[in-house]
Structures are given as C-alpha cells and as structure tokens.
mmCIF file of C-alpha atoms and ligand atoms in Angstrom:
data_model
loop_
_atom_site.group_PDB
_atom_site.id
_atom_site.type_symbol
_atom_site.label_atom_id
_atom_site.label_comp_id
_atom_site.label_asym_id
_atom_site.label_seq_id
_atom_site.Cartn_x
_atom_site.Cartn_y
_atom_site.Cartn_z
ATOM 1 C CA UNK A 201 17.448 -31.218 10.910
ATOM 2 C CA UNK A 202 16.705 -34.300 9.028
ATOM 3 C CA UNK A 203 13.850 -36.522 9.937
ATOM 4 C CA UNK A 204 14.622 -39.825 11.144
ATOM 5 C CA UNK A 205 12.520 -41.430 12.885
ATOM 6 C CA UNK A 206 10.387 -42.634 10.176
ATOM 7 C CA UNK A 207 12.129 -44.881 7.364
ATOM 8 C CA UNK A 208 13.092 -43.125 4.190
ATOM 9 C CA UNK A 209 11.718 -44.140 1.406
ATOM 10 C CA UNK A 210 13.023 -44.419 -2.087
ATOM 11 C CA UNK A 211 10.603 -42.930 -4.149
ATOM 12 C CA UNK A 212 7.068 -41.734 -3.397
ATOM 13 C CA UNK A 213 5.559 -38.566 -0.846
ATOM 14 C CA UNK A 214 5.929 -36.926 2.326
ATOM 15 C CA UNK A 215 3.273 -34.818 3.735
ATOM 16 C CA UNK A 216 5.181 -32.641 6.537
ATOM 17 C CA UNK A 217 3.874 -29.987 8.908
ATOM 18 C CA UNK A 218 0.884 -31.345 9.440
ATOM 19 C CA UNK A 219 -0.850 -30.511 13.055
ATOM 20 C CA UNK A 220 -0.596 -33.383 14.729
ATOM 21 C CA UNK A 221 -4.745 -33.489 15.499
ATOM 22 C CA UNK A 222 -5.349 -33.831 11.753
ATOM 23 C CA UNK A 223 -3.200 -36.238 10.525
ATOM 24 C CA UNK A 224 -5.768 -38.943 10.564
ATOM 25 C CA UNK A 225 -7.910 -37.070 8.818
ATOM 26 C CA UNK A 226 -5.611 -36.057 5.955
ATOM 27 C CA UNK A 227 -4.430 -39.741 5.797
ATOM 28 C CA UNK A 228 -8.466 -41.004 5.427
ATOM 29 C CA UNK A 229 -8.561 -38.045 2.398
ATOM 30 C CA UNK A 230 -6.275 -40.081 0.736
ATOM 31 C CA UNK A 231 -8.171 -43.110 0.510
ATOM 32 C CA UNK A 232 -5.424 -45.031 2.030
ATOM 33 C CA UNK A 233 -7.748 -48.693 1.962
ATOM 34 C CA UNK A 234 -6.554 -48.009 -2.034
ATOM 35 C CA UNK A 235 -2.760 -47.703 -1.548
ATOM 36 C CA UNK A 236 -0.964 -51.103 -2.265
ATOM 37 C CA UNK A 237 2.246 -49.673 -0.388
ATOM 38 C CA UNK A 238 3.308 -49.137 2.938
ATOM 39 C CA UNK A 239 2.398 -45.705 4.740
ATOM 40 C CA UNK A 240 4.097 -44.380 7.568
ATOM 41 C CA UNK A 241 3.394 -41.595 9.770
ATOM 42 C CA UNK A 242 4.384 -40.222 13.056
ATOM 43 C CA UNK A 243 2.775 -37.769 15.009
ATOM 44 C CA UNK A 244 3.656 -35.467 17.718
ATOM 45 C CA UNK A 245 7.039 -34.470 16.775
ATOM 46 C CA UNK A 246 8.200 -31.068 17.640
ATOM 47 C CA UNK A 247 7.736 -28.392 15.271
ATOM 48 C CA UNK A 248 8.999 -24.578 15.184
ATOM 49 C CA UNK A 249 6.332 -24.191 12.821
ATOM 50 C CA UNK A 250 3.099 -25.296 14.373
ATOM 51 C CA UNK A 251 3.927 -26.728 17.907
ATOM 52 C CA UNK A 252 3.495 -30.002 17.537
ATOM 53 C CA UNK A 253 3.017 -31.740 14.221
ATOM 54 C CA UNK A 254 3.016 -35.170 11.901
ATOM 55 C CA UNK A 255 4.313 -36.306 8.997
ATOM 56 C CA UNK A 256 3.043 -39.085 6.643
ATOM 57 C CA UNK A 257 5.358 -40.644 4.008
ATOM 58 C CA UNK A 258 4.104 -42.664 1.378
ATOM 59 C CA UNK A 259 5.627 -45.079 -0.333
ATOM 60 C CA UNK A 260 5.592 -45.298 -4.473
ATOM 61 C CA UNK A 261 2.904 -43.023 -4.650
ATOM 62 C CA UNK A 262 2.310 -39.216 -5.701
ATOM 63 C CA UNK A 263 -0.684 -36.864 -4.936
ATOM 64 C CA UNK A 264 -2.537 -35.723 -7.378
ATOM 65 C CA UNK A 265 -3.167 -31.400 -7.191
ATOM 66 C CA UNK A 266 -7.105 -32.262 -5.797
ATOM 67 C CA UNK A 267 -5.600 -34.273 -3.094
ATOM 68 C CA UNK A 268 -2.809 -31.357 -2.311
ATOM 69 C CA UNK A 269 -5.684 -28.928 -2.533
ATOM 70 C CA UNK A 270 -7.481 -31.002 -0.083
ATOM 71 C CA UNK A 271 -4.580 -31.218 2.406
ATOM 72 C CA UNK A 272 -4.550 -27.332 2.428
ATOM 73 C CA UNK A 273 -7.834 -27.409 3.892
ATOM 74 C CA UNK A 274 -6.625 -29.200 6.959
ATOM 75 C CA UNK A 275 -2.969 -28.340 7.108
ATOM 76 C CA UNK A 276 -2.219 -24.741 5.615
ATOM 77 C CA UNK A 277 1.370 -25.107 6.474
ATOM 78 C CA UNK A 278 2.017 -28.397 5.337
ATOM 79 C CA UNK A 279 4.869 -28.899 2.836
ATOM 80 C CA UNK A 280 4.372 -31.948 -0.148
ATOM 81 C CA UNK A 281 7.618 -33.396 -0.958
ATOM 82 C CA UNK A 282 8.270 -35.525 -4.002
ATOM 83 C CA UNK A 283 10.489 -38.299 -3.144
ATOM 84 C CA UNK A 284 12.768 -39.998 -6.390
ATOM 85 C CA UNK A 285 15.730 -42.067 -5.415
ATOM 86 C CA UNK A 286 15.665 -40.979 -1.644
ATOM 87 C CA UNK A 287 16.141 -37.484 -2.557
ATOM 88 C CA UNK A 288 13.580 -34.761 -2.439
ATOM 89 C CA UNK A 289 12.980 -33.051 -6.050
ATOM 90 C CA UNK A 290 10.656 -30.947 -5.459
ATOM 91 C CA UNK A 291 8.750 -29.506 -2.560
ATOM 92 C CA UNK A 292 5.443 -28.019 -2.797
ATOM 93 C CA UNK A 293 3.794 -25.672 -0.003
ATOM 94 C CA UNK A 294 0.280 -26.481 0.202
ATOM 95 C CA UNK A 295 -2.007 -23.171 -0.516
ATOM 96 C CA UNK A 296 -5.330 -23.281 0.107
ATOM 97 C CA UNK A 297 -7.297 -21.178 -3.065
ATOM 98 C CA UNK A 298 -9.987 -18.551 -2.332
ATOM 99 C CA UNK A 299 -12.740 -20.940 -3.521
ATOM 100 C CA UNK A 300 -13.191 -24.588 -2.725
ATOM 101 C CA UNK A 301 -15.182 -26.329 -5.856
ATOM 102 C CA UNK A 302 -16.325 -29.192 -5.491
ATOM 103 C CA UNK A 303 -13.839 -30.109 -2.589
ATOM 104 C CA UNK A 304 -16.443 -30.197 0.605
ATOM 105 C CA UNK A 305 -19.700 -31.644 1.220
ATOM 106 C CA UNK A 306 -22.631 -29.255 2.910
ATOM 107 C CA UNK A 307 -24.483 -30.781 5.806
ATOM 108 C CA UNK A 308 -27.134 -28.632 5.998
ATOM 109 C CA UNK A 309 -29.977 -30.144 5.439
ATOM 110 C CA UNK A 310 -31.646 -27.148 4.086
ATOM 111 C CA UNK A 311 -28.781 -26.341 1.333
ATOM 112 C CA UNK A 312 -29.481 -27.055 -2.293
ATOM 113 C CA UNK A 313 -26.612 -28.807 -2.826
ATOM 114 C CA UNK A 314 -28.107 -31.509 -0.759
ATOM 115 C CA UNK A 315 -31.172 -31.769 -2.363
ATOM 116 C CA UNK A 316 -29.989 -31.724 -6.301
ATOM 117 C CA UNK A 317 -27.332 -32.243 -8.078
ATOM 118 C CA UNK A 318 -25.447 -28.650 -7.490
ATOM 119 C CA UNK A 319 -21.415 -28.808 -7.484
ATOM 120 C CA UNK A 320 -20.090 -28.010 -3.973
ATOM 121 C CA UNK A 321 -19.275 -24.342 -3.827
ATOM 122 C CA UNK A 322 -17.252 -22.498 -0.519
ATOM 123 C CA UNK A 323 -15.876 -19.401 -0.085
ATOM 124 C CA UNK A 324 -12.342 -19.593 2.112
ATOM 125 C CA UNK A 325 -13.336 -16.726 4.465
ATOM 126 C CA UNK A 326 -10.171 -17.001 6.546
ATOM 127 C CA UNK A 327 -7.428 -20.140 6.787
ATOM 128 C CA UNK A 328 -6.270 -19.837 10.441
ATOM 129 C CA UNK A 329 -8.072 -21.176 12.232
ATOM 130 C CA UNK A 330 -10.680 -22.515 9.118
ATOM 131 C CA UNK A 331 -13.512 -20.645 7.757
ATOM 132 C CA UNK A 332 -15.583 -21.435 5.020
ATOM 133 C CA UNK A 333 -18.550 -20.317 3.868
ATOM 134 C CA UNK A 334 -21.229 -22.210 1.498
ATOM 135 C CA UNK A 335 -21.663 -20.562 -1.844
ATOM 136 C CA UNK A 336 -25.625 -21.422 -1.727
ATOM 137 C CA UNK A 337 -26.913 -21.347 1.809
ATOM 138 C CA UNK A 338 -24.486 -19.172 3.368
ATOM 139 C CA UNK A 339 -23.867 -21.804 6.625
ATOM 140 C CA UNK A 340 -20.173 -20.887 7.398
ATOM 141 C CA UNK A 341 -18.386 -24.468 9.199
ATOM 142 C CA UNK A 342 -14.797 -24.620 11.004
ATOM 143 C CA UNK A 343 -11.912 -26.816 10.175
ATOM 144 C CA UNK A 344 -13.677 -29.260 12.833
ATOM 145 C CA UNK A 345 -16.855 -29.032 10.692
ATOM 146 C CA UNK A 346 -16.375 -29.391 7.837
ATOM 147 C CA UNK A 347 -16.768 -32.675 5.634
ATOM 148 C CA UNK A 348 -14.476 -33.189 2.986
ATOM 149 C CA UNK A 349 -15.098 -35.433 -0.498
ATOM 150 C CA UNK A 350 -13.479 -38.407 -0.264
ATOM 151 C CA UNK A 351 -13.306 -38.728 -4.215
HETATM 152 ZN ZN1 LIG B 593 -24.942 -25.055 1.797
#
C-alpha cells in the first residue's frame, strides 16, 4: 500500500521504516537547520515490519552514503528511496557495516579518542537491538547511548 498521508514530492528522499522512537534523531543526523526545503515526516504509522514506524521525506535533496551509513545505526530496517519526477528510481536498504569509522563519538572520559586526535573506531557487535563496541577503550554503548557525529 502506497503512503499517503504525507505529500509526495517530486524529486528528492524518503527515509521509510524507521522506528518511530528514532525518527528525531535520524532527522537531527541530517543537519536539517541546513536544508533550504521543506521536510516532512510522520510518525507512528503502522508497520508489518517493525510495529510502529516513521517516515521522513525530503524535498530536493539526496543523502550522501555517510549519512545512509549513519541512518543504519539507528534504523537497520530502514529503506532510502530516491525520488525523480514522483517516481521512486531506486531504493536502497540501509546496512549497517561491521565497523563504524569515524561515524560515533566516545564519551568516555577515559578513551583516547577523547583526549587526542584518534579517528573514532567501533566494532558493530550485534544490530538488534544496538551494540557497539569502542575500538580503543573497549566501553560497549546501546542504540540509546550512543552519540553520533553530526558532520
Ligand atoms: Zn573509547
């Protein structure tokens, strides 16, 4: 089934199967104070998938594969449609990779990477629900702890 209740739009993205609890936070990955077009999203709609999910649509703009990668984190069954003339041509399914470089931030104080200038490195111990476990100290965060780079 189609869905309706947000607008179509003519040519941008549509970020579907997202759970509905972290649709905020995929929308504040995008940086969405930069977007000079109209977002929409809607959230609890019902979803064989997942229960209950959201969907964001964004208008004249496309994701770039660090901000796909990103949404992975967050929404391992979410599904990236490219919009062109109304008409989906092409539809990406998010996969989250084994190793997250340079994607999250770690907030332990006692890390490295928060003392010098280290590149971000986590190991994706398991997807559902989130694990992930820093490359240098070893802390292992959840999908509700963990901080992702904004840029
Ligand atoms: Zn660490």
């Amino acid at each position: 089934m189609k869905e309706r209740r947000i607008p179509a739009i003519k040519d941008g993205t549509v970020i579907d199967h997202i759970p509905s609890r972290d649709t905020f936070r995929i929308i504040r990955i995008l940086n969405p104070q930069e977007f000079k077009y109209p977002i929409n999203l809607a959230l609890n709609l019902d979803s064989k998938k997942i229960g209950s999910k959201g969907v964001i649509k964004i208008d004249s703009r496309f994701l770039t594969q660090s901000e796909v990668n990103k949404i992975a984190i967050l929404a391992p069954n979410a599904t990236v449609s490219i919009i062109k003339n109304y008409k989906a041509i092409e539809k990406i399914q998010v996969k989250l990779p084994e190793e997250l470089v340079g994607v999250l931030n770690c907030t332990n104080p006692v890390c490295i990477t928060s003392k010098e200038i280290v590149i971000s490195k986590f190991k994706v111990l398991r997807e559902e629900p989130l694990e992930v476990k820093c490359h240098y100290c070893e802390r292992v965060y959840g999908k509700d702890e963990v901080e992702i780079k904004r840029k």
